[in-house]
PDB file of C-alpha atoms in Angstrom:
ATOM      1  CA  MET R   9       0.045   0.145  -0.164  1.00  0.00           C
ATOM      2  CA  ARG R  10       2.886   2.392   1.064  1.00  0.00           C
ATOM      3  CA  LYS R  11       4.627   1.290  -2.019  1.00  0.00           C
ATOM      4  CA  SER R  12       1.671   2.469  -4.074  1.00  0.00           C
ATOM      5  CA  LYS R  13       0.988   5.811  -2.379  1.00  0.00           C
ATOM      6  CA  SER R  14       5.019   6.309  -3.167  1.00  0.00           C
ATOM      7  CA  PHE R  15       4.602   5.845  -6.779  1.00  0.00           C
ATOM      8  CA  MET R  16       1.600   8.003  -6.930  1.00  0.00           C
ATOM      9  CA  LEU R  17       3.459  10.703  -5.163  1.00  0.00           C
ATOM     10  CA  MET R  18       6.477  10.133  -8.027  1.00  0.00           C
ATOM     11  CA  LEU R  19       4.149  10.493 -10.521  1.00  0.00           C
ATOM     12  CA  ILE R  20       2.779  13.447  -9.288  1.00  0.00           C
ATOM     13  CA  LEU R  21       6.203  15.484  -8.695  1.00  0.00           C
ATOM     14  CA  MET R  22       7.340  14.411 -12.204  1.00  0.00           C
ATOM     15  CA  SER R  23       4.028  15.925 -13.964  1.00  0.00           C
ATOM     16  CA  ILE R  24       4.666  19.064 -11.563  1.00  0.00           C
ATOM     17  CA  LEU R  25       7.981  19.160 -13.063  1.00  0.00           C
ATOM     18  CA  LEU R  26       7.359  18.481 -16.783  1.00  0.00           C
ATOM     19  CA  ILE R  27       4.614  21.156 -16.754  1.00  0.00           C
ATOM     20  CA  GLY R  28       6.825  23.758 -15.248  1.00  0.00           C
ATOM     21  CA  CYS R  29       9.500  23.077 -17.942  1.00  0.00           C
ATOM     22  CA  ARG R  30       6.898  23.458 -20.845  1.00  0.00           C
ATOM     23  CA  SER R  31       6.246  26.744 -19.048  1.00  0.00           C
ATOM     24  CA  ASN R  32       9.426  27.989 -18.654  1.00  0.00           C
ATOM     25  CA  TYR R  33      10.044  26.826 -22.535  1.00  0.00           C
ATOM     26  CA  HIS R  34       7.419  28.840 -24.069  1.00  0.00           C
ATOM     27  CA  THR R  35       8.202  31.820 -21.503  1.00  0.00           C
ATOM     28  CA  GLY R  36      11.490  31.943 -22.788  1.00  0.00           C
ATOM     29  CA  ALA R  37      10.904  31.965 -26.836  1.00  0.00           C
ATOM     30  CA  ASN R  38       8.768  34.401 -26.094  1.00  0.00           C
ATOM     31  CA  THR R  39      11.287  36.716 -24.324  1.00  0.00           C
ATOM     32  CA  VAL R  40      13.764  35.863 -26.992  1.00  0.00           C
ATOM     33  CA  ASP R  41      11.874  36.928 -29.615  1.00  0.00           C
ATOM     34  CA  THR R  42      10.622  40.137 -28.056  1.00  0.00           C
ATOM     35  CA  LYS R  43      14.655  40.894 -27.618  1.00  0.00           C
ATOM     36  CA  GLU R  44      15.597  39.745 -31.185  1.00  0.00           C
ATOM     37  CA  GLN R  45      12.452  42.193 -32.831  1.00  0.00           C
ATOM     38  CA  THR R  46      13.968  45.114 -30.551  1.00  0.00           C
ATOM     39  CA  PRO R  47      16.670  46.011 -32.261  1.00  0.00           C
ATOM     40  CA  ASP R  48      15.286  45.982 -35.581  1.00  0.00           C
ATOM     41  CA  THR R  49      12.911  48.488 -34.708  1.00  0.00           C
ATOM     42  CA  THR R  50      16.019  50.739 -33.322  1.00  0.00           C
ATOM     43  CA  GLU R  51      17.691  50.002 -36.688  1.00  0.00           C
ATOM     44  CA  GLU R  52      14.910  51.416 -38.640  1.00  0.00           C
ATOM     45  CA  THR R  53      14.671  54.579 -36.908  1.00  0.00           C
ATOM     46  CA  PRO R  54      17.451  56.310 -38.752  1.00  0.00           C
ATOM     47  CA  GLU R  55      15.523  55.583 -42.254  1.00  0.00           C
ATOM     48  CA  THR R  56      12.495  56.893 -41.039  1.00  0.00           C
ATOM     49  CA  THR R  57      14.320  60.223 -40.100  1.00  0.00           C
ATOM     50  CA  GLU R  58      15.942  60.328 -43.415  1.00  0.00           C
ATOM     51  CA  GLU R  59      12.799  60.039 -45.228  1.00  0.00           C
ATOM     52  CA  THR R  60      11.269  62.780 -42.974  1.00  0.00           C
ATOM     53  CA  SER R  61      14.178  65.170 -44.216  1.00  0.00           C
ATOM     54  CA  ASP R  62      13.441  64.117 -47.709  1.00  0.00           C
ATOM     55  CA  THR R  63       9.503  64.962 -47.248  1.00  0.00           C
ATOM     56  CA  THR R  64      10.772  68.677 -45.676  1.00  0.00           C
ATOM     57  CA  GLU R  65      12.972  69.343 -48.776  1.00  0.00           C
ATOM     58  CA  LYS R  66       9.890  68.974 -51.434  1.00  0.00           C
ATOM     59  CA  PRO R  67       7.961  72.071 -50.655  1.00  0.00           C
ATOM     60  CA  SER R  68      10.590  73.950 -53.003  1.00  0.00           C
ATOM     61  CA  ASN R  69      10.629  71.736 -55.698  1.00  0.00           C
ATOM     62  CA  THR R  70       6.943  71.816 -55.386  1.00  0.00           C
ATOM     63  CA  THR R  71       6.863  75.226 -55.637  1.00  0.00           C
ATOM     64  CA  GLU R  72       9.544  75.349 -58.775  1.00  0.00           C
ATOM     65  CA  GLN R  73       7.048  73.114 -60.068  1.00  0.00           C
ATOM     66  CA  THR R  74       4.081  75.171 -59.722  1.00  0.00           C
ATOM     67  CA  LYS R  75       6.158  78.121 -61.296  1.00  0.00           C
ATOM     68  CA  ARG R  76       6.766  76.062 -64.418  1.00  0.00           C
ATOM     69  CA  GLU R  77       3.523  74.097 -64.371  1.00  0.00           C
ATOM     70  CA  ILE R  78       2.274  72.778 -67.996  1.00  0.00           C
ATOM     71  CA  PRO R  79      -1.490  73.046 -67.464  1.00  0.00           C
ATOM     72  CA  TYR R  80      -2.268  70.305 -69.807  1.00  0.00           C
ATOM     73  CA  THR R  81      -2.891  66.329 -69.897  1.00  0.00           C
ATOM     74  CA  ARG R  82      -0.316  64.030 -71.678  1.00  0.00           C
ATOM     75  CA  PHE R  83      -1.206  62.078 -74.982  1.00  0.00           C
ATOM     76  CA  GLU R  84       0.201  59.034 -74.547  1.00  0.00           C
ATOM     77  CA  ASN R  85       3.217  60.083 -72.578  1.00  0.00           C
ATOM     78  CA  CYS R  86       4.014  62.270 -75.427  1.00  0.00           C
ATOM     79  CA  LEU R  87       2.332  65.179 -76.704  1.00  0.00           C
ATOM     80  CA  TYR R  88      -0.333  67.148 -74.926  1.00  0.00           C
ATOM     81  CA  VAL R  89      -4.030  67.224 -75.552  1.00  0.00           C
ATOM     82  CA  TRP R  90      -5.250  71.131 -76.038  1.00  0.00           C
ATOM     83  CA  GLU R  91      -8.026  71.266 -73.678  1.00  0.00           C
ATOM     84  CA  ASP R  92      -8.183  74.581 -72.235  1.00  0.00           C
ATOM     85  CA  LYS R  93      -9.697  74.409 -68.552  1.00  0.00           C
ATOM     86  CA  ALA R  94     -12.601  76.862 -67.722  1.00  0.00           C
ATOM     87  CA  ASN R  95     -11.040  79.470 -65.164  1.00  0.00           C
ATOM     88  CA  PRO R  96     -13.848  81.873 -64.215  1.00  0.00           C
ATOM     89  CA  ALA R  97     -11.476  84.121 -61.837  1.00  0.00           C
ATOM     90  CA  LEU R  98      -9.629  84.970 -65.535  1.00  0.00           C
ATOM     91  CA  LEU R  99     -12.695  86.888 -66.717  1.00  0.00           C
ATOM     92  CA  ARG R 100     -12.084  89.131 -63.855  1.00  0.00           C
ATOM     93  CA  GLY R 101      -8.077  90.142 -64.219  1.00  0.00           C
ATOM     94  CA  TYR R 102      -6.667  93.183 -65.553  1.00  0.00           C
ATOM     95  CA  VAL R 103      -9.535  93.248 -67.957  1.00  0.00           C
ATOM     96  CA  THR R 104     -12.891  92.399 -67.226  1.00  0.00           C
ATOM     97  CA  LEU R 105     -14.628  90.155 -69.763  1.00  0.00           C
ATOM     98  CA  SER R 106     -18.203  89.096 -69.937  1.00  0.00           C
ATOM     99  CA  GLU R 107     -20.526  86.561 -72.307  1.00  0.00           C
ATOM    100  CA  ASN R 108     -22.451  87.280 -75.392  1.00  0.00           C
ATOM    101  CA  ILE R 109     -24.821  85.065 -76.304  1.00  0.00           C
ATOM    102  CA  GLU R 110     -26.173  84.468 -79.481  1.00  0.00           C
ATOM    103  CA  ASN R 111     -28.332  81.033 -79.914  1.00  0.00           C
ATOM    104  CA  LYS R 112     -30.798  79.620 -82.466  1.00  0.00           C
ATOM    105  CA  THR R 113     -32.609  76.496 -84.013  1.00  0.00           C
ATOM    106  CA  TYR R 114     -33.387  76.239 -87.193  1.00  0.00           C
ATOM    107  CA  TYR R 115     -36.075  74.253 -88.532  1.00  0.00           C
ATOM    108  CA  TYR R 116     -37.227  72.776 -92.153  1.00  0.00           C
ATOM    109  CA  GLY R 117     -39.437  75.149 -93.948  1.00  0.00           C
ATOM    110  CA  GLU R 118     -42.521  75.553 -91.871  1.00  0.00           C
ATOM    111  CA  THR R 119     -42.130  72.276 -89.695  1.00  0.00           C
ATOM    112  CA  ASP R 120     -41.081  71.157 -86.696  1.00  0.00           C
ATOM    113  CA  SER R 121     -38.332  69.096 -88.397  1.00  0.00           C
ATOM    114  CA  LYS R 122     -35.045  70.370 -86.513  1.00  0.00           C
ATOM    115  CA  LEU R 123     -32.116  71.122 -89.061  1.00  0.00           C
ATOM    116  CA  LEU R 124     -29.370  72.746 -86.990  1.00  0.00           C
ATOM    117  CA  GLU R 125     -28.951  73.947 -83.581  1.00  0.00           C
ATOM    118  CA  LYS R 126     -26.471  76.892 -83.138  1.00  0.00           C
ATOM    119  CA  LYS R 127     -24.795  78.042 -79.802  1.00  0.00           C
ATOM    120  CA  ALA R 128     -22.595  80.773 -80.364  1.00  0.00           C
ATOM    121  CA  ASN R 129     -21.113  82.949 -77.374  1.00  0.00           C
ATOM    122  CA  TYR R 130     -18.442  85.846 -77.912  1.00  0.00           C
ATOM    123  CA  PRO R 131     -16.273  87.631 -75.600  1.00  0.00           C
ATOM    124  CA  ASP R 132     -17.084  91.287 -74.575  1.00  0.00           C
ATOM    125  CA  VAL R 133     -14.815  93.393 -72.554  1.00  0.00           C
ATOM    126  CA  VAL R 134     -16.715  95.061 -69.869  1.00  0.00           C
ATOM    127  CA  ASP R 135     -14.737  97.724 -69.012  1.00  0.00           C
ATOM    128  CA  GLU R 136     -14.720 101.123 -70.837  1.00  0.00           C
ATOM    129  CA  SER R 137     -11.501 102.607 -69.388  1.00  0.00           C
ATOM    130  CA  HIS R 138      -9.970  99.839 -71.239  1.00  0.00           C
ATOM    131  CA  SER R 139     -10.967 101.476 -74.895  1.00  0.00           C
ATOM    132  CA  LYS R 140      -7.910 100.145 -76.771  1.00  0.00           C
ATOM    133  CA  ILE R 141      -8.068  96.596 -75.954  1.00  0.00           C
ATOM    134  CA  LYS R 142     -12.181  96.749 -76.132  1.00  0.00           C
ATOM    135  CA  LYS R 143     -11.769  97.857 -79.658  1.00  0.00           C
ATOM    136  CA  ALA R 144      -9.453  95.147 -80.472  1.00  0.00           C
ATOM    137  CA  VAL R 145     -11.636  92.280 -79.071  1.00  0.00           C
ATOM    138  CA  GLU R 146     -14.565  93.258 -80.533  1.00  0.00           C
ATOM    139  CA  GLU R 147     -12.399  93.724 -84.338  1.00  0.00           C
ATOM    140  CA  GLU R 148     -11.396  90.162 -83.789  1.00  0.00           C
ATOM    141  CA  THR R 149     -14.792  89.079 -82.351  1.00  0.00           C
ATOM    142  CA  LYS R 150     -16.486  90.772 -85.805  1.00  0.00           C
ATOM    143  CA  ARG R 151     -14.197  88.301 -87.835  1.00  0.00           C
ATOM    144  CA  LEU R 152     -14.748  85.308 -85.616  1.00  0.00           C
ATOM    145  CA  ARG R 153     -18.557  85.898 -85.873  1.00  0.00           C
ATOM    146  CA  GLU R 154     -18.675  86.235 -89.840  1.00  0.00           C
ATOM    147  CA  MET R 155     -16.330  82.945 -90.235  1.00  0.00           C
ATOM    148  CA  PHE R 156     -18.581  81.240 -87.864  1.00  0.00           C
ATOM    149  CA  GLU R 157     -22.059  82.224 -89.576  1.00  0.00           C
ATOM    150  CA  ALA R 158     -20.667  81.513 -92.946  1.00  0.00           C
ATOM    151  CA  ARG R 159     -19.790  77.950 -92.028  1.00  0.00           C
ATOM    152  CA  VAL R 160     -23.478  77.603 -90.350  1.00  0.00           C
ATOM    153  CA  LYS R 161     -24.890  79.139 -93.438  1.00  0.00           C
ATOM    154  CA  GLU R 162     -23.010  76.494 -95.644  1.00  0.00           C
ATOM    155  CA  ALA R 163     -24.154  73.569 -93.038  1.00  0.00           C
ATOM    156  CA  LEU R 164     -27.497  75.038 -93.240  1.00  0.00           C
ATOM    157  CA  ASP R 165     -27.881  75.029 -97.071  1.00  0.00           C
ATOM    158  CA  SER R 166     -26.539  71.379 -96.963  1.00  0.00           C
ATOM    159  CA  ALA R 167     -29.015  70.260 -94.100  1.00  0.00           C
ATOM    160  CA  ASN R 168     -32.019  71.716 -96.362  1.00  0.00           C
ATOM    161  CA  SER R 169     -30.998  69.941 -99.345  1.00  0.00           C
ATOM    162  CA  ILE R 170     -31.113  66.970 -97.525  1.00  0.00           C
ATOM    163  CA  ALA R 171     -34.162  67.214 -95.660  1.00  0.00           C
ATOM    164  CA  GLN R 172     -36.377  67.174 -99.120  1.00  0.00           C
ATOM    165  CA  GLY R 173     -35.671  63.543 -98.930  1.00  0.00           C
ATOM    166  CA  GLY R 174     -36.390  62.761 -95.535  1.00  0.00           C
ATOM    167  CA  SER R 175     -35.551  63.712 -91.876  1.00  0.00           C
ATOM    168  CA  ILE R 176     -31.767  64.055 -90.962  1.00  0.00           C
ATOM    169  CA  ALA R 177     -29.989  64.432 -87.686  1.00  0.00           C
ATOM    170  CA  PRO R 178     -29.918  67.574 -86.654  1.00  0.00           C
ATOM    171  CA  TYR R 179     -26.239  69.698 -87.235  1.00  0.00           C
ATOM    172  CA  GLU R 180     -25.072  70.986 -84.265  1.00  0.00           C
ATOM    173  CA  PHE R 181     -22.560  74.423 -84.371  1.00  0.00           C
ATOM    174  CA  ASP R 182     -20.976  75.285 -81.163  1.00  0.00           C
ATOM    175  CA  ASN R 183     -18.750  78.759 -80.808  1.00  0.00           C
ATOM    176  CA  THR R 184     -17.357  78.976 -77.561  1.00  0.00           C
ATOM    177  CA  TRP R 185     -14.209  80.415 -75.697  1.00  0.00           C
ATOM    178  CA  GLN R 186     -11.716  80.488 -72.972  1.00  0.00           C
ATOM    179  CA  VAL R 187      -9.665  83.146 -71.541  1.00  0.00           C
ATOM    180  CA  ILE R 188      -6.300  81.283 -70.224  1.00  0.00           C
ATOM    181  CA  ARG R 189      -3.963  84.579 -69.463  1.00  0.00           C
ATOM    182  CA  ASN R 190      -5.263  87.835 -68.140  1.00  0.00           C
ATOM    183  CA  ASP R 191      -2.713  89.928 -66.572  1.00  0.00           C
ATOM    184  CA  GLU R 192      -1.442  93.552 -67.391  1.00  0.00           C
ATOM    185  CA  LYS R 193       1.212  92.069 -69.756  1.00  0.00           C
ATOM    186  CA  MET R 194      -0.832  89.680 -72.049  1.00  0.00           C
ATOM    187  CA  LEU R 195      -4.663  88.778 -72.564  1.00  0.00           C
ATOM    188  CA  THR R 196      -4.973  85.478 -74.585  1.00  0.00           C
ATOM    189  CA  ILE R 197      -8.401  84.243 -75.846  1.00  0.00           C
ATOM    190  CA  VAL R 198      -8.691  80.928 -77.206  1.00  0.00           C
ATOM    191  CA  SER R 199     -11.669  80.383 -79.261  1.00  0.00           C
ATOM    192  CA  SER R 200     -13.409  76.933 -80.270  1.00  0.00           C
ATOM    193  CA  ILE R 201     -15.885  75.799 -82.908  1.00  0.00           C
ATOM    194  CA  TYR R 202     -17.430  72.816 -82.460  1.00  0.00           C
ATOM    195  CA  SER R 203     -19.282  71.080 -85.569  1.00  0.00           C
ATOM    196  CA  TYR R 204     -21.316  68.450 -86.718  1.00  0.00           C
ATOM    197  CA  ALA R 205     -22.843  68.169 -90.161  1.00  0.00           C
ATOM    198  CA  GLY R 206     -23.030  64.641 -90.515  1.00  0.00           C
ATOM    199  CA  GLY R 207     -20.596  62.155 -91.300  1.00  0.00           C
ATOM    200  CA  ALA R 208     -18.788  59.940 -88.873  1.00  0.00           C
ATOM    201  CA  HIS R 209     -17.771  62.299 -86.194  1.00  0.00           C
ATOM    202  CA  PRO R 210     -17.737  65.739 -85.090  1.00  0.00           C
ATOM    203  CA  ASN R 211     -14.971  68.451 -85.968  1.00  0.00           C
ATOM    204  CA  LEU R 212     -13.427  70.867 -83.466  1.00  0.00           C
ATOM    205  CA  TYR R 213     -11.377  73.933 -84.667  1.00  0.00           C
ATOM    206  CA  LYS R 214      -9.479  76.397 -82.300  1.00  0.00           C
ATOM    207  CA  GLU R 215      -7.731  79.656 -82.809  1.00  0.00           C
ATOM    208  CA  VAL R 216      -5.701  81.763 -80.540  1.00  0.00           C
ATOM    209  CA  THR R 217      -5.455  85.412 -80.032  1.00  0.00           C
ATOM    210  CA  SER R 218      -3.249  87.434 -77.837  1.00  0.00           C
ATOM    211  CA  TYR R 219      -3.234  91.022 -77.019  1.00  0.00           C
ATOM    212  CA  ASP R 220      -1.414  93.542 -75.372  1.00  0.00           C
ATOM    213  CA  PRO R 221      -3.643  95.021 -73.113  1.00  0.00           C
ATOM    214  CA  ILE R 222      -2.553  98.293 -72.430  1.00  0.00           C
ATOM    215  CA  LYS R 223      -1.856  99.385 -75.886  1.00  0.00           C
ATOM    216  CA  GLY R 224      -4.778  97.070 -77.280  1.00  0.00           C
ATOM    217  CA  ASN R 225      -2.529  95.341 -80.282  1.00  0.00           C
ATOM    218  CA  LYS R 226      -3.011  91.815 -81.277  1.00  0.00           C
ATOM    219  CA  LEU R 227       0.652  90.632 -80.721  1.00  0.00           C
ATOM    220  CA  THR R 228       2.412  88.945 -83.399  1.00  0.00           C
ATOM    221  CA  ILE R 229       5.938  87.291 -83.068  1.00  0.00           C
ATOM    222  CA  GLU R 230       7.433  90.479 -84.283  1.00  0.00           C
ATOM    223  CA  SER R 231       6.010  92.361 -80.926  1.00  0.00           C
ATOM    224  CA  ILE R 232       8.085  90.046 -78.563  1.00  0.00           C
ATOM    225  CA  THR R 233      11.549  89.615 -80.551  1.00  0.00           C
ATOM    226  CA  THR R 234      14.390  91.497 -81.145  1.00  0.00           C
ATOM    227  CA  ASN R 235      15.263  88.774 -84.444  1.00  0.00           C
ATOM    228  CA  GLU R 236      12.261  87.279 -85.849  1.00  0.00           C
ATOM    229  CA  LYS R 237      13.764  85.222 -88.287  1.00  0.00           C
ATOM    230  CA  GLU R 238      16.374  83.569 -85.513  1.00  0.00           C
ATOM    231  CA  PHE R 239      13.218  83.222 -83.283  1.00  0.00           C
ATOM    232  CA  ARG R 240      11.280  81.495 -85.476  1.00  0.00           C
ATOM    233  CA  GLN R 241      14.011  78.959 -86.303  1.00  0.00           C
ATOM    234  CA  PHE R 242      14.416  78.587 -82.556  1.00  0.00           C
ATOM    235  CA  VAL R 243      10.756  77.688 -81.804  1.00  0.00           C
ATOM    236  CA  GLU R 244      10.674  74.969 -85.309  1.00  0.00           C
ATOM    237  CA  ASP R 245      14.056  73.217 -84.018  1.00  0.00           C
ATOM    238  CA  ALA R 246      12.725  72.929 -80.633  1.00  0.00           C
ATOM    239  CA  LEU R 247       9.299  71.603 -81.787  1.00  0.00           C
ATOM    240  CA  ASN R 248      11.316  68.850 -83.730  1.00  0.00           C
ATOM    241  CA  ALA R 249      13.369  68.072 -81.241  1.00  0.00           C
ATOM    242  CA  TYR R 250      10.535  67.818 -78.928  1.00  0.00           C
ATOM    243  CA  VAL R 251       9.154  65.043 -81.443  1.00  0.00           C
ATOM    244  CA  VAL R 252      12.539  63.138 -81.151  1.00  0.00           C
ATOM    245  CA  ASP R 253      13.250  63.373 -77.636  1.00  0.00           C
ATOM    246  CA  ASN R 254       9.988  62.298 -76.398  1.00  0.00           C
ATOM    247  CA  ASN R 255       9.637  59.459 -79.351  1.00  0.00           C
ATOM    248  CA  CYS R 256       6.627  61.089 -80.617  1.00  0.00           C
ATOM    249  CA  SER R 257       6.816  60.275 -84.219  1.00  0.00           C
ATOM    250  CA  ASP R 258       4.924  56.894 -84.114  1.00  0.00           C
ATOM    251  CA  TYR R 259       1.777  59.251 -83.049  1.00  0.00           C
ATOM    252  CA  LEU R 260       2.092  61.935 -85.637  1.00  0.00           C
ATOM    253  CA  PHE R 261       1.802  62.032 -89.594  1.00  0.00           C
ATOM    254  CA  GLY R 262       5.121  61.175 -91.420  1.00  0.00           C
ATOM    255  CA  GLU R 263       8.415  63.630 -91.398  1.00  0.00           C
ATOM    256  CA  ASN R 264       6.635  65.398 -94.548  1.00  0.00           C
ATOM    257  CA  GLY R 265       3.524  66.045 -92.717  1.00  0.00           C
ATOM    258  CA  TYR R 266       4.312  67.410 -89.277  1.00  0.00           C
ATOM    259  CA  LYS R 267       7.580  68.643 -90.258  1.00  0.00           C
ATOM    260  CA  GLU R 268       5.528  70.877 -92.760  1.00  0.00           C
ATOM    261  CA  ALA R 269       3.075  72.027 -90.264  1.00  0.00           C
ATOM    262  CA  PHE R 270       6.022  73.147 -87.751  1.00  0.00           C
ATOM    263  CA  LYS R 271       7.280  75.592 -90.155  1.00  0.00           C
ATOM    264  CA  ASN R 272       4.081  77.409 -89.927  1.00  0.00           C
ATOM    265  CA  TRP R 273       4.141  77.261 -86.574  1.00  0.00           C
ATOM    266  CA  ASP R 274       2.830  80.553 -85.977  1.00  0.00           C
ATOM    267  CA  LYS R 275      -0.738  80.026 -86.145  1.00  0.00           C
ATOM    268  CA  ASN R 276      -1.721  79.560 -82.546  1.00  0.00           C
ATOM    269  CA  TRP R 277       0.672  80.346 -79.926  1.00  0.00           C
ATOM    270  CA  TRP R 278       0.361  81.809 -76.309  1.00  0.00           C
ATOM    271  CA  ILE R 279       2.805  82.284 -73.448  1.00  0.00           C
ATOM    272  CA  ILE R 280       2.334  81.133 -70.011  1.00  0.00           C
ATOM    273  CA  ASN R 281       4.347  79.626 -67.050  1.00  0.00           C
ATOM    274  CA  GLY R 282       7.664  80.532 -68.706  1.00  0.00           C
ATOM    275  CA  TYR R 283       6.584  78.683 -72.037  1.00  0.00           C
ATOM    276  CA  LEU R 284       5.447  79.024 -75.659  1.00  0.00           C
ATOM    277  CA  PHE R 285       2.740  76.815 -76.284  1.00  0.00           C
ATOM    278  CA  VAL R 286       2.163  75.670 -79.609  1.00  0.00           C
ATOM    279  CA  GLY R 287      -1.171  74.897 -80.759  1.00  0.00           C
ATOM    280  CA  PHE R 288      -2.400  72.258 -83.688  1.00  0.00           C
ATOM    281  CA  ASN R 289      -5.650  71.489 -84.673  1.00  0.00           C
ATOM    282  CA  THR R 290      -7.408  68.062 -85.538  1.00  0.00           C
ATOM    283  CA  TYR R 291      -5.338  66.736 -88.252  1.00  0.00           C
ATOM    284  CA  ASP R 292      -2.607  69.244 -88.598  1.00  0.00           C
ATOM    285  CA  ILE R 293       0.263  67.084 -86.983  1.00  0.00           C
ATOM    286  CA  ALA R 294      -1.709  63.499 -85.873  1.00  0.00           C
ATOM    287  CA  PRO R 295      -4.746  61.801 -87.013  1.00  0.00           C
ATOM    288  CA  TYR R 296      -8.356  62.482 -85.484  1.00  0.00           C
ATOM    289  CA  VAL R 297      -7.903  60.287 -82.675  1.00  0.00           C
ATOM    290  CA  ALA R 298      -5.623  62.404 -81.216  1.00  0.00           C
ATOM    291  CA  GLY R 299      -7.523  65.768 -81.589  1.00  0.00           C
ATOM    292  CA  PRO R 300      -5.822  69.272 -80.748  1.00  0.00           C
ATOM    293  CA  LEU R 301      -2.541  68.855 -79.817  1.00  0.00           C
ATOM    294  CA  VAL R 302      -0.022  71.288 -77.824  1.00  0.00           C
ATOM    295  CA  ILE R 303       3.414  71.177 -77.703  1.00  0.00           C
ATOM    296  CA  PRO R 304       5.428  73.526 -74.864  1.00  0.00           C
ATOM    297  CA  VAL R 305       8.791  75.350 -75.866  1.00  0.00           C
ATOM    298  CA  ASP R 306      10.750  76.365 -73.058  1.00  0.00           C
ATOM    299  CA  LEU R 307      11.333  80.005 -73.660  1.00  0.00           C
ATOM    300  CA  THR R 308      13.913  80.560 -70.970  1.00  0.00           C
ATOM    301  CA  LYS R 309      16.361  79.287 -73.682  1.00  0.00           C
ATOM    302  CA  ALA R 310      15.707  82.049 -76.184  1.00  0.00           C
ATOM    303  CA  MET R 311      15.808  85.073 -73.808  1.00  0.00           C
ATOM    304  CA  ASP R 312      18.539  86.536 -75.835  1.00  0.00           C
ATOM    305  CA  LEU R 313      15.908  86.761 -79.071  1.00  0.00           C
ATOM    306  CA  LEU R 314      13.148  88.377 -77.032  1.00  0.00           C
ATOM    307  CA  ASN R 315      13.049  92.255 -76.529  1.00  0.00           C
ATOM    308  CA  ASP R 316      12.081  93.676 -73.329  1.00  0.00           C
ATOM    309  CA  TYR R 317       8.277  93.343 -73.805  1.00  0.00           C
ATOM    310  CA  GLY R 318       8.633  89.565 -74.672  1.00  0.00           C
ATOM    311  CA  LYS R 319      10.813  88.851 -71.480  1.00  0.00           C
ATOM    312  CA  SER R 320       8.557  90.379 -69.215  1.00  0.00           C
ATOM    313  CA  LEU R 321       6.064  87.519 -70.755  1.00  0.00           C
ATOM    314  CA  VAL R 322       8.307  84.954 -69.742  1.00  0.00           C
ATOM    315  CA  ASN R 323       8.598  85.957 -66.307  1.00  0.00           C
ATOM    316  CA  VAL R 324       7.639  82.703 -64.254  1.00  0.00           C
ATOM    317  CA  ALA R 325       7.202  84.376 -60.863  1.00  0.00           C
ATOM    318  CA  ASP R 326       4.319  86.089 -62.542  1.00  0.00           C
TER     319      ASP R 326
END
């Protein structure tokens, strides 16, 4: 009996010892893991500090980028899409402008069959104190209105002729405008004509007009340069270099196409943030799918070819 009790006591003691050893093993493992993880955290601290330093330096870069911002979206990581963002604040810059809306719907004869929807919007200088620029904008608006109305008339004649044989999908002609620069040095207005007159797709045509808002003159290349011939060549060379440097040729018409267009780059140009932007309409240098395109030219590289007025337009701090 005593032997049995002694045997039972020994079993109980061995069980207690085994449980104690298991507990110490697991506790020890967790402790070791914790000690091993702590140094890793300490080692990562310097890297975090370095990243913080890098972040601190970024605002100066951001400020510089803001000054030299290109306000257009990239097309195929190459050229830029010529889409001017609406900025109502620019209607009230150095010159205050308002909208002059002239809409009209045309029908076939005395029927309710719609032939053409015309939506026309033209800029109007409100400030009577800026009489010179007001007159210049009015003269340009007169030219644009006559061009737009001529296109509408041609399309309306066609629509009337087609409608004699049955109903047609109504044609659409929209004339809109955007102010993209408005300060005491330069007023720039982009006019856009959207048209659909049957066919596979609509069309978009854009024109840019810039003014010296104080003198009231329309700006030309001669207005901003000391050597017009050399400046024209500088821009043409820059456009060709841009295509090569950015691997854009695959998205454009052949060299004979876009290089010829580059020679006549002065049809649509404007200056913002130290860049001279050159605008090309649909089919000027690329297929329809690309739409109107923009190529930036860094004018800070051509300061010696600009006169004092031209240099003042390039000042990126403004």
